[in-house]
Short mmCIF file of C-alpha atoms in Angstrom, two decimals:
data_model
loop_
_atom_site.label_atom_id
_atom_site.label_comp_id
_atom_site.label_asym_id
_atom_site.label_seq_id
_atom_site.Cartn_x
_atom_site.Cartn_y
_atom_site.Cartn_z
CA UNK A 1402 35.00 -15.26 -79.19
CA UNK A 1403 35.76 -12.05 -81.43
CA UNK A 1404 38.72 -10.27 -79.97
CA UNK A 1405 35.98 -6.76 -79.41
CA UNK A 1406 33.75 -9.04 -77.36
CA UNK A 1407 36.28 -10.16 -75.42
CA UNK A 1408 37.54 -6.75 -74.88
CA UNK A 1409 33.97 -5.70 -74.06
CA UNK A 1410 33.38 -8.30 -71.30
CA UNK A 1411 36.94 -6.54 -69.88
CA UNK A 1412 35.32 -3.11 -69.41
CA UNK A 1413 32.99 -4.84 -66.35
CA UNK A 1414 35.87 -6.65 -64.97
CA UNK A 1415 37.46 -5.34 -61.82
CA UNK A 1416 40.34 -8.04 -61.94
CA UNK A 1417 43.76 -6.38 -61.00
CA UNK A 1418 45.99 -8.38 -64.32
CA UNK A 1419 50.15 -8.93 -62.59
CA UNK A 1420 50.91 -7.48 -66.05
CA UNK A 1421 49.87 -4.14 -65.37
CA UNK A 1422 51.70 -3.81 -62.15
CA UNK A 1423 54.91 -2.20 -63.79
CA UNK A 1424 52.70 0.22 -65.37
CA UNK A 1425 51.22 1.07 -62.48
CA UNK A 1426 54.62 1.63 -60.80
CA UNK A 1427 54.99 4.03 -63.87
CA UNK A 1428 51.84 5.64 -64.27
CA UNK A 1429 50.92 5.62 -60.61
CA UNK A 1430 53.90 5.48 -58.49
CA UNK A 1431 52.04 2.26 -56.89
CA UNK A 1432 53.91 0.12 -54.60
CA UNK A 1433 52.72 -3.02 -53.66
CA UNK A 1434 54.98 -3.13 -50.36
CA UNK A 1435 53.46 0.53 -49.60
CA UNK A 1436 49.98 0.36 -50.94
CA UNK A 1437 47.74 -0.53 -47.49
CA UNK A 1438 49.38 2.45 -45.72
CA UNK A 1439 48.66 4.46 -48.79
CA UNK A 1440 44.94 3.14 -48.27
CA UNK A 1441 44.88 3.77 -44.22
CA UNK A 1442 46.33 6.96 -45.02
CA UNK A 1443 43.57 8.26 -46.96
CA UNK A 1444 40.99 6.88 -45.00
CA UNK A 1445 42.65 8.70 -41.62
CA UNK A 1446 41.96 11.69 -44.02
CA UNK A 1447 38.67 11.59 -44.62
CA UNK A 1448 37.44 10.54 -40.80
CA UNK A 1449 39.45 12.88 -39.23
CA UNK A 1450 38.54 15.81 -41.63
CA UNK A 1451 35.22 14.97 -42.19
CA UNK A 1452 34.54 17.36 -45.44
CA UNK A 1453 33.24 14.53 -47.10
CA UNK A 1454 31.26 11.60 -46.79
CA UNK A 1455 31.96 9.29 -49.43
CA UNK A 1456 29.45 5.91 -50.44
CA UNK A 1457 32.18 3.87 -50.10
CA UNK A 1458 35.22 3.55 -48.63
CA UNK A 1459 36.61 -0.03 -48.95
CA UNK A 1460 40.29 -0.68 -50.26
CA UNK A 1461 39.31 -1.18 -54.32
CA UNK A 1462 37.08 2.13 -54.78
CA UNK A 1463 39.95 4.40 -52.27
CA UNK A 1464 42.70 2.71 -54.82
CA UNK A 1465 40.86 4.82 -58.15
CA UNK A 1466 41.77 7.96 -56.18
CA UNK A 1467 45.15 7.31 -54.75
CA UNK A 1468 46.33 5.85 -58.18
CA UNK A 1469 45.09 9.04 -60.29
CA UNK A 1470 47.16 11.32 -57.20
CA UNK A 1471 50.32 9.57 -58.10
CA UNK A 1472 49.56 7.42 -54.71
CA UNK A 1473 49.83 10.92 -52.76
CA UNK A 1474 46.98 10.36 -49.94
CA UNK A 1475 46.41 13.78 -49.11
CA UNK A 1476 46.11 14.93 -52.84
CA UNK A 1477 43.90 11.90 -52.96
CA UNK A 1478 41.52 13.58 -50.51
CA UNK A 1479 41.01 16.44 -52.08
CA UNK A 1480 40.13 14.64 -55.42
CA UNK A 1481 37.44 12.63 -53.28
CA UNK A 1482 36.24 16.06 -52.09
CA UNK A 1483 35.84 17.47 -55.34
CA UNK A 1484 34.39 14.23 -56.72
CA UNK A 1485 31.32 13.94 -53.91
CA UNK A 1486 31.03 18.05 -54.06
CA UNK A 1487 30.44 17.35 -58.13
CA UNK A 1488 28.49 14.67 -57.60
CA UNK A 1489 26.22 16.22 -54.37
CA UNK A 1490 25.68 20.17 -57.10
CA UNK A 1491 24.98 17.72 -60.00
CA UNK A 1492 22.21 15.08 -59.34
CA UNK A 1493 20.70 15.27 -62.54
CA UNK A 1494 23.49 14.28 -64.73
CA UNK A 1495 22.83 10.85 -62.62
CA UNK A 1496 19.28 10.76 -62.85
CA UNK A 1497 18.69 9.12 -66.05
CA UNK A 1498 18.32 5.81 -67.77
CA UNK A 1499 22.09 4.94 -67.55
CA UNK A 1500 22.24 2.11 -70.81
CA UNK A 1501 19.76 4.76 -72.72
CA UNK A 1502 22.28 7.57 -73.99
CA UNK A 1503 22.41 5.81 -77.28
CA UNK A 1504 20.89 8.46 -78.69
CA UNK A 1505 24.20 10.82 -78.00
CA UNK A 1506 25.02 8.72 -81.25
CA UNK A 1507 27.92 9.96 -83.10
CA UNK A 1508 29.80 12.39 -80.67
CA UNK A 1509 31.19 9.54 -78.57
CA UNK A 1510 33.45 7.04 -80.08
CA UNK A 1511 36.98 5.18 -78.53
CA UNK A 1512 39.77 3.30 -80.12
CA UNK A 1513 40.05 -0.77 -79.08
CA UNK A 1514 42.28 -2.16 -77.56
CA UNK A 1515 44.13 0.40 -74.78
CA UNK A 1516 47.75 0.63 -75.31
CA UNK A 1517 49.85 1.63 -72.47
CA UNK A 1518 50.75 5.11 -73.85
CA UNK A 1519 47.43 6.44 -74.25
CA UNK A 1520 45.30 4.17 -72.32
CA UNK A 1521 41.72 4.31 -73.99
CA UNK A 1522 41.31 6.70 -76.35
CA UNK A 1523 38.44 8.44 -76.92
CA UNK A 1524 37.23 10.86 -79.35
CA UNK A 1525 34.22 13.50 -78.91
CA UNK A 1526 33.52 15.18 -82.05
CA UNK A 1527 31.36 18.19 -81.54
CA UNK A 1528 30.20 18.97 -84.89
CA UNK A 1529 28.43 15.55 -85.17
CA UNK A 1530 26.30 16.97 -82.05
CA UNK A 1531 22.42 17.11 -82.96
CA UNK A 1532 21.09 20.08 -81.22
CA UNK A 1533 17.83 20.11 -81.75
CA UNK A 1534 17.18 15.97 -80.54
CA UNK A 1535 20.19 15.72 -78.32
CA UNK A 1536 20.36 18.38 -75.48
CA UNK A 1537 23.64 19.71 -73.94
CA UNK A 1538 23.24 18.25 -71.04
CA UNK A 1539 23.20 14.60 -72.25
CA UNK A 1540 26.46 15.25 -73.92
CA UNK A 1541 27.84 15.65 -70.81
CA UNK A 1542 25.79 12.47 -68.78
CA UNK A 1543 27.29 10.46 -71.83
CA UNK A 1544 30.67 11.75 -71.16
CA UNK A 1545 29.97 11.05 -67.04
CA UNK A 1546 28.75 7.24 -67.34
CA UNK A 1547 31.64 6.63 -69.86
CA UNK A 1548 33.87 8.23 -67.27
CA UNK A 1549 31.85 6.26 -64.02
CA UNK A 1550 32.43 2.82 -65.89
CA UNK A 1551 36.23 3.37 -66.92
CA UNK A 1552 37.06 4.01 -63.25
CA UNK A 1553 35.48 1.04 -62.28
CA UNK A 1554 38.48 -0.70 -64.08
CA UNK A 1555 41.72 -1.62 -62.49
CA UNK A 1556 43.53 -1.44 -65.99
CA UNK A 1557 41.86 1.88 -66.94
CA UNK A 1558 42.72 3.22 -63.34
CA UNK A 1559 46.27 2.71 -64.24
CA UNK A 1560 46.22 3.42 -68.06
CA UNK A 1561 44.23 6.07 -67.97
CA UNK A 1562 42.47 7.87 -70.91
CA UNK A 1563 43.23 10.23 -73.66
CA UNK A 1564 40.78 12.30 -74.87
CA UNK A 1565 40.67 13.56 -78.92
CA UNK A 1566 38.10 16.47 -79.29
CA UNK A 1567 37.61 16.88 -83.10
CA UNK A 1568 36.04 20.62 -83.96
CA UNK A 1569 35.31 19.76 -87.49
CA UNK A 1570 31.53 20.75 -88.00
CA UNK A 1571 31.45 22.94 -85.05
CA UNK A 1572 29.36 26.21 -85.73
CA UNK A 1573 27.09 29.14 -84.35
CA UNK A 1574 24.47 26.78 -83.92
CA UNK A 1575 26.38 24.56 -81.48
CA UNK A 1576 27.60 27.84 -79.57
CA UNK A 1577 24.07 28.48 -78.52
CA UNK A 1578 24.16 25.92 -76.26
CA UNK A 1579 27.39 26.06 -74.66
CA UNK A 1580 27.53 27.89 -71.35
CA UNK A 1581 29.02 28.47 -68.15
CA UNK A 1582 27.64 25.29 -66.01
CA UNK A 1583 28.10 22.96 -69.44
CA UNK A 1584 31.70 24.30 -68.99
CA UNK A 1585 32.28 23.57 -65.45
CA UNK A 1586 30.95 19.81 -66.15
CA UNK A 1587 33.17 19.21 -68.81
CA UNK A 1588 36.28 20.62 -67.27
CA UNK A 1589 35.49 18.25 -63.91
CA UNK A 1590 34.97 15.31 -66.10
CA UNK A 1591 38.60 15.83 -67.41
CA UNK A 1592 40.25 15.09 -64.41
CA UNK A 1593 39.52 18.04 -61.53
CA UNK A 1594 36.84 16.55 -60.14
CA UNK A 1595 36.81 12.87 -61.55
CA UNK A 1596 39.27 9.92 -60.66
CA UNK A 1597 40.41 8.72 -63.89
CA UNK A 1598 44.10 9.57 -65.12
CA UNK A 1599 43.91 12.05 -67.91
CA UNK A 1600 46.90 10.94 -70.53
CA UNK A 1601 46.47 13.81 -72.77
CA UNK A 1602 43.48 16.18 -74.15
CA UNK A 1603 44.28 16.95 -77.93
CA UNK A 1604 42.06 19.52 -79.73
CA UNK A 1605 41.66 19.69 -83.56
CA UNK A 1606 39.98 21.05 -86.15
CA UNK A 1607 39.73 24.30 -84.26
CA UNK A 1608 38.56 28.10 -85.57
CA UNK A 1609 38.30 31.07 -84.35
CA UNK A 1610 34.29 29.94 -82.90
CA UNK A 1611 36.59 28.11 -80.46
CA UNK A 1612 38.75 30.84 -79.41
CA UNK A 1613 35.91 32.51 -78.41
CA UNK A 1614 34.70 30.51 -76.00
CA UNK A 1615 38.39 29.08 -74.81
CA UNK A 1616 38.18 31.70 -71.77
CA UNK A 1617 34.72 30.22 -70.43
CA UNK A 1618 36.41 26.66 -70.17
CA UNK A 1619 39.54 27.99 -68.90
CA UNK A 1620 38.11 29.83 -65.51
CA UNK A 1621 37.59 26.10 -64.62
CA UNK A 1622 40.75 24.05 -65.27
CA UNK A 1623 43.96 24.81 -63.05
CA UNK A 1624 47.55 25.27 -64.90
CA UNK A 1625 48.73 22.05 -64.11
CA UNK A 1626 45.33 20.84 -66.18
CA UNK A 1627 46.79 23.10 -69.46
CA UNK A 1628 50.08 21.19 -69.38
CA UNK A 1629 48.30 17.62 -70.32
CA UNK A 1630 45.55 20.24 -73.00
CA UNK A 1631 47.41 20.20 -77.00
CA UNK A 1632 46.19 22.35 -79.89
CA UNK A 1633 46.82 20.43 -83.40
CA UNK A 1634 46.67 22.16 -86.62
CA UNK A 1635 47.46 19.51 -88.86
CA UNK A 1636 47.76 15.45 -87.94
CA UNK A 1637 51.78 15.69 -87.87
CA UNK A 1638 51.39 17.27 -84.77
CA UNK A 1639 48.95 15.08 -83.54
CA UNK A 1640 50.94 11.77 -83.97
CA UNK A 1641 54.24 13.58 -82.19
CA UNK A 1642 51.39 12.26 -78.84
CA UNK A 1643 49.47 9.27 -80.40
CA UNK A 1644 51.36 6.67 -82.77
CA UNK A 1645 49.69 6.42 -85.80
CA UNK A 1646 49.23 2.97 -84.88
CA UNK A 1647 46.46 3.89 -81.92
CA UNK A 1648 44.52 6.15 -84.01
CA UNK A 1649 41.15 5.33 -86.93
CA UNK A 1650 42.15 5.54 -90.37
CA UNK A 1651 40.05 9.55 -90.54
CA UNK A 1652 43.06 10.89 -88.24
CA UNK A 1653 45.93 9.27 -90.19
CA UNK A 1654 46.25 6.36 -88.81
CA UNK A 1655 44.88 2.48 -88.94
CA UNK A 1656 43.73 0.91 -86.05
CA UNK A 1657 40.82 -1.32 -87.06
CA UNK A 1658 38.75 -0.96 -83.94
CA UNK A 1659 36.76 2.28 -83.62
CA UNK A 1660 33.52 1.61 -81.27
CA UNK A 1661 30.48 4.20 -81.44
CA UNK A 1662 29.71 5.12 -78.19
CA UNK A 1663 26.03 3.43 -78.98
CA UNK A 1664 27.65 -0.12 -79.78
CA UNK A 1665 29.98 0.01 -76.69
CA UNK A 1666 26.91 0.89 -73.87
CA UNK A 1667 24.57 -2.00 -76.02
CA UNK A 1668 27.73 -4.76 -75.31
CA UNK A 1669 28.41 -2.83 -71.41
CA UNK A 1670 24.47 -3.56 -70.66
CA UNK A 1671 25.09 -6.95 -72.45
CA UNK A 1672 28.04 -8.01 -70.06
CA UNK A 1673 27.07 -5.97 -66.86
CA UNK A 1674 27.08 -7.94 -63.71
CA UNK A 1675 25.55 -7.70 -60.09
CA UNK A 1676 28.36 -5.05 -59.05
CA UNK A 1677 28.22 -3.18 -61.55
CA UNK A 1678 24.55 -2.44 -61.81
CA UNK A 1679 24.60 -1.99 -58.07
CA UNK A 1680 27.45 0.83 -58.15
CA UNK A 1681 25.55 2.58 -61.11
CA UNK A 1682 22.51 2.72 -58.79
CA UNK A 1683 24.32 3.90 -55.97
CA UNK A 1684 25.49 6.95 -58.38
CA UNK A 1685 21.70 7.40 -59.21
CA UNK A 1686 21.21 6.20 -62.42
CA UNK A 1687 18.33 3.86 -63.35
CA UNK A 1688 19.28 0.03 -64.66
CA UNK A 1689 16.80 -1.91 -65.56
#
């Protein structure tokens, strides 16, 4: 089998590889001699606190919170508060035919295979956004089920992502769009509200359009959000974070596997299994 199926067929697997458990040590601060209290910990929390009432609470979906809160229960809880209070103020973002955002096309691509610096990297360029077939609000459903599936993965929960959001193309058209509920999605996707460990968010191509709308975004992320957020003006800067090696040949570098975000949902829906079609219908959206 080609090396992209196989790594395909990984993205709907929710075995825990021994390999990854010293990156999880790193990454995570996990500790397999600690990890059940960890767990009991954290679901003390939310019984006795009650501001929450999560769809599940077994050891394997509690374990994508805890390991994106550095295995720190209470921070943990407050992640799974912010997660269900997303989740409960945003219904439609679920409501939707989940294997059908194909159409995002071009915004949405990632590099294969993860590497444990940058975990999965994935790049959202803007200016390829189609305005007038593709509304705002799918960009950010796209973003959501690529997030939803990722933290269904034991190696993504430790490796975490890294996001590359290319400007190029972005104009007055595009600004139309953007407001202040589009910007309080995307900044929950990248990390306040969501439990996937955010690597790095790396901006380029930007002008001054950006700049002008940096403020709306920036009511929504906390500081310790800005200190993982880099501006690049040129691609030096941008390989001082991500080895040349990890990056498509259009940012300087050569890895050979670049997915579209429309060939990586057609393999997921190829691959899915029972579990994961249930989970995406207990989030809302429609499977077939």
């Amino acid at each position: 089998m080609p090396f992209i199926d196989i790594a395909f067929q990984a993205d709907v697997s929710r075995y825990e590889d021994a390999e990854f458990e010293e990156f999880s040590r790193r990454n995570c601060d996990e500790n397999l001699d600690t990890r059940d209290t960890a767990i009991e910990e954290l679901r003390r929390l939310l019984k006795e606190k009650g501001e929450c009432r999560p769809r599940r609470t077994d050891d394997a979906y509690l374990l994508r919170f805890l390991r994106c809160r550095r295995f720190i229960p209470a921070l943990a809880h407050r992640l799974m508060v912010r997660y269900e209070d997303f989740r409960s103020k945003n219904p439609e973002l679920y409501d939707c035919d989940a294997f059908g955002l194909q159409r995002v096309k071009d915004v949405f691509s990632c590099t294969l295979p993860d590497n444990p610096d940058n975990g999965r990297i994935t790049i959202m360029r803007l200016g390829k956004w189609d305005m007038d077939n593709t509304p705002a609000e799918d960009l950010i459903r796209c973003a959501l089920l690529l997030d939803e599936i990722c933290a269904m993965q034991p190696r993504l929960q430790i490796l975490g992502v890294t996001i590359v959001i290319d400007l190029k193309g972005l104009g007055l058209k595009h600004m139309r769009y953007l407001n202040l509920k589009i910007a309080n999605q995307f900044a929950s996707l990248l990390g306040v509200a969501f439990p996937l460990l955010l690597q790095g968010l790396h901006i380029i191509n930007y002008n001054w359009l950006f700049n002008s709308i940096l403020p709306m975004f920036k009511q929504f992320i906390p500081q310790a959000g800005w200190e993982r957020i880099h501006f690049h003006s040129n691609l030096e800067s941008l390989h001082k974070h991500i080895h040349p090696q990890y990056l498509p040949a259009e940012y300087g570098g050569h890895c050979k596997y670049l997915v579209t975000c429309k060939e990586w949902l057609s393999k997921i829906e190829k691959y899915k299994d029972d579990f994961m079609v249930q989970d995406l219908r207990d989030l809302g959206y429609r499977v077939k």
